[in-house]
Short mmCIF file of C-alpha atoms in Angstrom, two decimals:
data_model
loop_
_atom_site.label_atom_id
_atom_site.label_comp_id
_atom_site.label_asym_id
_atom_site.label_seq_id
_atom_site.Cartn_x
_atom_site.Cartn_y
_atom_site.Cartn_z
CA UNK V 1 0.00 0.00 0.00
CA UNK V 2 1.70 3.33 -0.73
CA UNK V 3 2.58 5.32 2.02
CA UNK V 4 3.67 9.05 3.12
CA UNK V 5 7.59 8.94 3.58
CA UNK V 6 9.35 11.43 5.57
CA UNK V 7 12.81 12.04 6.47
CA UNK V 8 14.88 12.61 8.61
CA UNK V 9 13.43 10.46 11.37
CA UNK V 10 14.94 12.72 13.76
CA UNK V 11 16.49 16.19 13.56
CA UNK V 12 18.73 17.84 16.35
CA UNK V 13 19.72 21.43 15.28
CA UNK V 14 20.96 24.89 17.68
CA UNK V 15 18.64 27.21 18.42
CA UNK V 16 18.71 29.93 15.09
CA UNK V 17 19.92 27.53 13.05
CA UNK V 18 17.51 26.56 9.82
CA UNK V 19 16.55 23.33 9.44
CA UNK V 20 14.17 21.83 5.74
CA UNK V 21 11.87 18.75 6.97
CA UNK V 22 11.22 16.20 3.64
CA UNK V 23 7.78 14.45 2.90
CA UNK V 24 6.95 12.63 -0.27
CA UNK V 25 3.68 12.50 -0.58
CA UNK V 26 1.70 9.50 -1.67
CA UNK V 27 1.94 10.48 -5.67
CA UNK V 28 -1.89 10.68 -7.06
CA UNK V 29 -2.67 12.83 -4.19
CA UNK V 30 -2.57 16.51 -4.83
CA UNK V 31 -3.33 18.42 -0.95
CA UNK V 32 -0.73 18.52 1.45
CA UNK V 33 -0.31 19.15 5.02
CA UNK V 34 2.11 19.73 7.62
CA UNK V 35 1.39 19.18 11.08
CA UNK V 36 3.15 19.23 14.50
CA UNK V 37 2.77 17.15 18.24
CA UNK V 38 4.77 18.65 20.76
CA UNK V 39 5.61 16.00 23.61
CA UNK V 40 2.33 14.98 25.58
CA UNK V 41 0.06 17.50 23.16
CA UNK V 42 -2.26 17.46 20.65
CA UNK V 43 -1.67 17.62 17.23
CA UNK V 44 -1.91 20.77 15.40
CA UNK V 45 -2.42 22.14 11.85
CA UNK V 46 0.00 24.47 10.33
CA UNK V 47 -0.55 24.75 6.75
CA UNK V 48 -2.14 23.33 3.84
CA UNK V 49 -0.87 23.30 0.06
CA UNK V 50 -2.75 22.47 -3.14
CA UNK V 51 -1.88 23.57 -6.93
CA UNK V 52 1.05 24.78 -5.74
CA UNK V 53 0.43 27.48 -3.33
CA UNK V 54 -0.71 27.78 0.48
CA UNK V 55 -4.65 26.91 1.14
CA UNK V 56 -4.60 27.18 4.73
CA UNK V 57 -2.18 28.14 7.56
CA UNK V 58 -2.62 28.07 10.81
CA UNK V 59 -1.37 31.24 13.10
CA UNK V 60 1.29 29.16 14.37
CA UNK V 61 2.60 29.19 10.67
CA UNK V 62 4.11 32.29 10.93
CA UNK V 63 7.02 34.04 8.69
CA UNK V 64 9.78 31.73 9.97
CA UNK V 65 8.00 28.91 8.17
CA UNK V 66 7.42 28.37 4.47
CA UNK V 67 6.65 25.34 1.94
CA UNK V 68 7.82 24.46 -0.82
CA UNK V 69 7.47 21.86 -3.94
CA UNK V 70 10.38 21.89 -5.43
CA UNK V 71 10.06 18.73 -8.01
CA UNK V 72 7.08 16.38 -8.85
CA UNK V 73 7.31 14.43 -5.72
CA UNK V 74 8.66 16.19 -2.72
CA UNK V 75 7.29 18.26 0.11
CA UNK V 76 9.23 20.98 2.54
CA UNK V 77 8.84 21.95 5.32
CA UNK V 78 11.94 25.14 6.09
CA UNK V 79 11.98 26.68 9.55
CA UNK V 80 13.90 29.71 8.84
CA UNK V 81 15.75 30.29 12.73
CA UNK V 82 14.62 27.50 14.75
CA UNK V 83 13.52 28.18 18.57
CA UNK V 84 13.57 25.66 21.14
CA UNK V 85 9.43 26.20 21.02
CA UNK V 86 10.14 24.40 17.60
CA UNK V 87 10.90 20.96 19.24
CA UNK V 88 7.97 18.40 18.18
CA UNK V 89 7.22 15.86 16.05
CA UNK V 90 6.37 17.07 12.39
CA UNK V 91 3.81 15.34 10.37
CA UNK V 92 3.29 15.40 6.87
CA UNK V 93 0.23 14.38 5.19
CA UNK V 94 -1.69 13.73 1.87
CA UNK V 95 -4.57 13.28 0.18
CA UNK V 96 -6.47 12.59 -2.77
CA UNK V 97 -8.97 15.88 -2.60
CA UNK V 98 -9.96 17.96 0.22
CA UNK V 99 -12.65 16.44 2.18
CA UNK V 100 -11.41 12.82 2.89
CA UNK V 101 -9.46 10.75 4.69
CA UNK V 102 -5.57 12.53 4.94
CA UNK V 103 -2.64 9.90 5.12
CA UNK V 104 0.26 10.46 7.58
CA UNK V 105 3.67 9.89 7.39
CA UNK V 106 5.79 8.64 10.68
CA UNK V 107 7.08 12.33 11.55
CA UNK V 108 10.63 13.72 11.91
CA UNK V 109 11.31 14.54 15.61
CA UNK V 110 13.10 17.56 15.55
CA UNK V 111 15.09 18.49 18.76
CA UNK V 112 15.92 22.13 19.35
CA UNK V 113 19.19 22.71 21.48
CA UNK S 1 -11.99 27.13 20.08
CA UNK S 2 -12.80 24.78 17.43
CA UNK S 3 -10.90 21.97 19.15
CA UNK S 4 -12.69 18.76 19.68
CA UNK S 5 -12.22 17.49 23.63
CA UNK S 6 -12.48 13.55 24.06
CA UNK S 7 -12.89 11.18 27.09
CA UNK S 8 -12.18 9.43 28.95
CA UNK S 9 -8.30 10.82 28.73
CA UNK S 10 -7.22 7.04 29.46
CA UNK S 11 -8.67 3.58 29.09
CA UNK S 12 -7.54 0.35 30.36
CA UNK S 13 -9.28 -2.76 29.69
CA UNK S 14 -8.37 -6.74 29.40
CA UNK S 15 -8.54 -8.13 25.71
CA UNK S 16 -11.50 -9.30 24.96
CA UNK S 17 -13.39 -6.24 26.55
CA UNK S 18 -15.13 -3.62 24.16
CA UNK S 19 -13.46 0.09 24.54
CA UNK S 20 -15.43 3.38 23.63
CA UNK S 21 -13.85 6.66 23.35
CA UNK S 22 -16.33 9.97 22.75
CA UNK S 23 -15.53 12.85 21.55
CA UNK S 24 -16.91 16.54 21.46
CA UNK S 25 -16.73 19.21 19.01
CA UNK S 26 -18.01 23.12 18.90
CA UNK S 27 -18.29 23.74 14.77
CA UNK S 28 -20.49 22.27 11.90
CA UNK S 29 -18.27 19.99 10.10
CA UNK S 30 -18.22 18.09 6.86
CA UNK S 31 -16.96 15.08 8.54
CA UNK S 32 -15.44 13.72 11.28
CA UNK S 33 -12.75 11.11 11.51
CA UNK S 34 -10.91 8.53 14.15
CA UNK S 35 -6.94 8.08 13.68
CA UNK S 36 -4.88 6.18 15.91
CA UNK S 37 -1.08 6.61 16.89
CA UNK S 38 1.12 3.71 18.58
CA UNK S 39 3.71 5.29 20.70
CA UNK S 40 6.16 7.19 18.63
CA UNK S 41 4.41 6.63 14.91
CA UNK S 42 2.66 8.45 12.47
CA UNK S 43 -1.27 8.80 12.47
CA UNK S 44 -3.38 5.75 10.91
CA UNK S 45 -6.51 6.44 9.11
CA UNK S 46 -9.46 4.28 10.59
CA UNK S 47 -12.80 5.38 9.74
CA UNK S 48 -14.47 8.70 8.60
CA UNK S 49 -18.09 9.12 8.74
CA UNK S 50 -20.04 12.28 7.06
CA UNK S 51 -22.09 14.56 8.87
CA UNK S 52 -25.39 12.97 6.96
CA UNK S 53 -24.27 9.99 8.43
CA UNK S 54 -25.52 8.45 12.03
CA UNK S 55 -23.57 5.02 12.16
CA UNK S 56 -20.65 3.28 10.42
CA UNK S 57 -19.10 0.10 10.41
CA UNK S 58 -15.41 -1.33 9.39
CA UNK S 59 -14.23 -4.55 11.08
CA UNK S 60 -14.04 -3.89 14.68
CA UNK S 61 -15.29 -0.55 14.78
CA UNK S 62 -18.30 1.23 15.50
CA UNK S 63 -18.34 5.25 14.99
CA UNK S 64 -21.71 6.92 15.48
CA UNK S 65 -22.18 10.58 14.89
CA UNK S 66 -24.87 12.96 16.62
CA UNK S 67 -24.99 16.31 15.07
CA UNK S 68 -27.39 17.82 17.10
CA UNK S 69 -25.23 16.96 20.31
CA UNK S 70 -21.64 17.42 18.33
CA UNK S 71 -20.24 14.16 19.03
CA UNK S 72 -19.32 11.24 18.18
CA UNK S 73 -18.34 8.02 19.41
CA UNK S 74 -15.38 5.42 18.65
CA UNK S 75 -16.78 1.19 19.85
CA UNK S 76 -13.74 -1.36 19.56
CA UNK S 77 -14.84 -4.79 20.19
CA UNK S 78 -13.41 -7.46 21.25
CA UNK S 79 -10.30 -5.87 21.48
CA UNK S 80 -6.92 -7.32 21.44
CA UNK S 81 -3.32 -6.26 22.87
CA UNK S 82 -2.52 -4.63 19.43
CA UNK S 83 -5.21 -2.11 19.97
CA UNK S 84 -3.32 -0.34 22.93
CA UNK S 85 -2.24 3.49 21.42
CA UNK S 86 -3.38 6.85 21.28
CA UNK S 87 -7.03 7.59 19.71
CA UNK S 88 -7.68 10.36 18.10
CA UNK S 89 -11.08 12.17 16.82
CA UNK S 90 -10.26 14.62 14.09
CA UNK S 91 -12.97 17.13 12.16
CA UNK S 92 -13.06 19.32 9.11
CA UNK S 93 -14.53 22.73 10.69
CA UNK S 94 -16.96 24.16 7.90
CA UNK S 95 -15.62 23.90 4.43
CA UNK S 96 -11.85 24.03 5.69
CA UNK S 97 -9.45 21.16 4.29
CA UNK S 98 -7.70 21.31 7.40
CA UNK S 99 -8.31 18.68 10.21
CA UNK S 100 -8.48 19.96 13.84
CA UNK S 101 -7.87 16.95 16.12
CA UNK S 102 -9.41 15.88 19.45
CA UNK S 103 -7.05 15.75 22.44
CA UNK S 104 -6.67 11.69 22.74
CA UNK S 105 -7.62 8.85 24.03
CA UNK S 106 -4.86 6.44 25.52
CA UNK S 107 -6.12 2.91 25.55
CA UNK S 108 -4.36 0.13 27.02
CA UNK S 109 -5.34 -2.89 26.41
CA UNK S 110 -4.13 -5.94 28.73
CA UNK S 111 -3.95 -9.73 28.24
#
């Protein structure tokens, strides 16, 4: 069954420094999502993408964070100067329109020093 | 808030036991949805059921949906020691694409 792949599995990075999370997307489907779990939390939405631009962001989204697609198959995620606030797991997601079921990768835990 | 609030928080039962998990929500939706998480993994798809919809079936699970009372409910039965991980409700406010998840279930299940 295809599935959402994302790497790294794990991410440590300094505080400031920029880090690009990878997804690639299950390939019919054309919306994609980011979202994050910080430790013990709930996850949360920050941003949507479909025909190549943003759909939806969240306010969390802010201007440290963009997406990109930069070929046929991959999605970014770029934090621009990480925080330590940053540290959570990162999901990506996909699917084939807007109003079903989204797939999920495993997430990149990315660890903020 | 949109965000959907389920209960219990945690859930322990022996295998063989049924489990429910509810969960409420504050917005009209299109549809709502139940994902689970093992410890440290990604979010698995399980069942989505529209907002026309009262009652669905796959396998195992139950989901019912009450509109009028914005909630829904997740029935495992006869559950087994692979079912233990995190449960979550998730819901498309309005015509958003976005999905705005529940805070969790944690269900344990014991042999």
């Amino acid at each position: 069954e295809p599935e959402v792949t994302q790497t790294p599995s794990h991410q440590v990075t300094q505080m400031g420094q920029e880090v690009i999370l990878r997804c690639v997307p299950i390939s019919n489907h054309l919306y994609f999502y980011w979202y994050r779990q910080i430790l013990g939390q709930k996850v949360e939405f920050l941003v949507s993408f479909y025909n190549n631009e943003i759909s939806e962001k969240s306010e969390i989204f802010d201007d440290q964070f963009s997406v990109e697609r930069p070929d046929g198959s991959n999605f970014t995620l770029k934090i621009r100067s990480t925080k330590l606030e940053d540290s959570a797991m990162y999901f990506c997601a996909s699917s084939e329109e807007g109003q079903v079921a989204q797939h999920f990768g495993d997430g990149t835990r990315l660890s903020i020093l | 808030s949109q965000q959907g609030e389920e209960d219990p928080q945690a859930l322990s039962i022996q295998e063989g036991e049924n489990a429910t998990m509810n969960c409420s929500y504050k917005t009209s939706i299109n549809n709502l949805q139940w994902y689970r998480q093992n410890s440290g993994r990604g979010l698995v798809h399980l069942i989505l059921i529209r907002s026309n919809e009262r009652e669905k079936h796959s396998g195992r699970l139950r989901v019912t949906l009450d509109t009028s009372k914005k909630s829904s409910s997740l029935l495992i039965t006869a559950s087994r020691a692979a079912d233990t991980a995190s449960y979550f409700c998730a819901f498309r406010p309005g015509t958003a694409s976005k999905l705005t998840f529940g805070t969790g279930t944690r269900l344990q299940v014991t042999l």
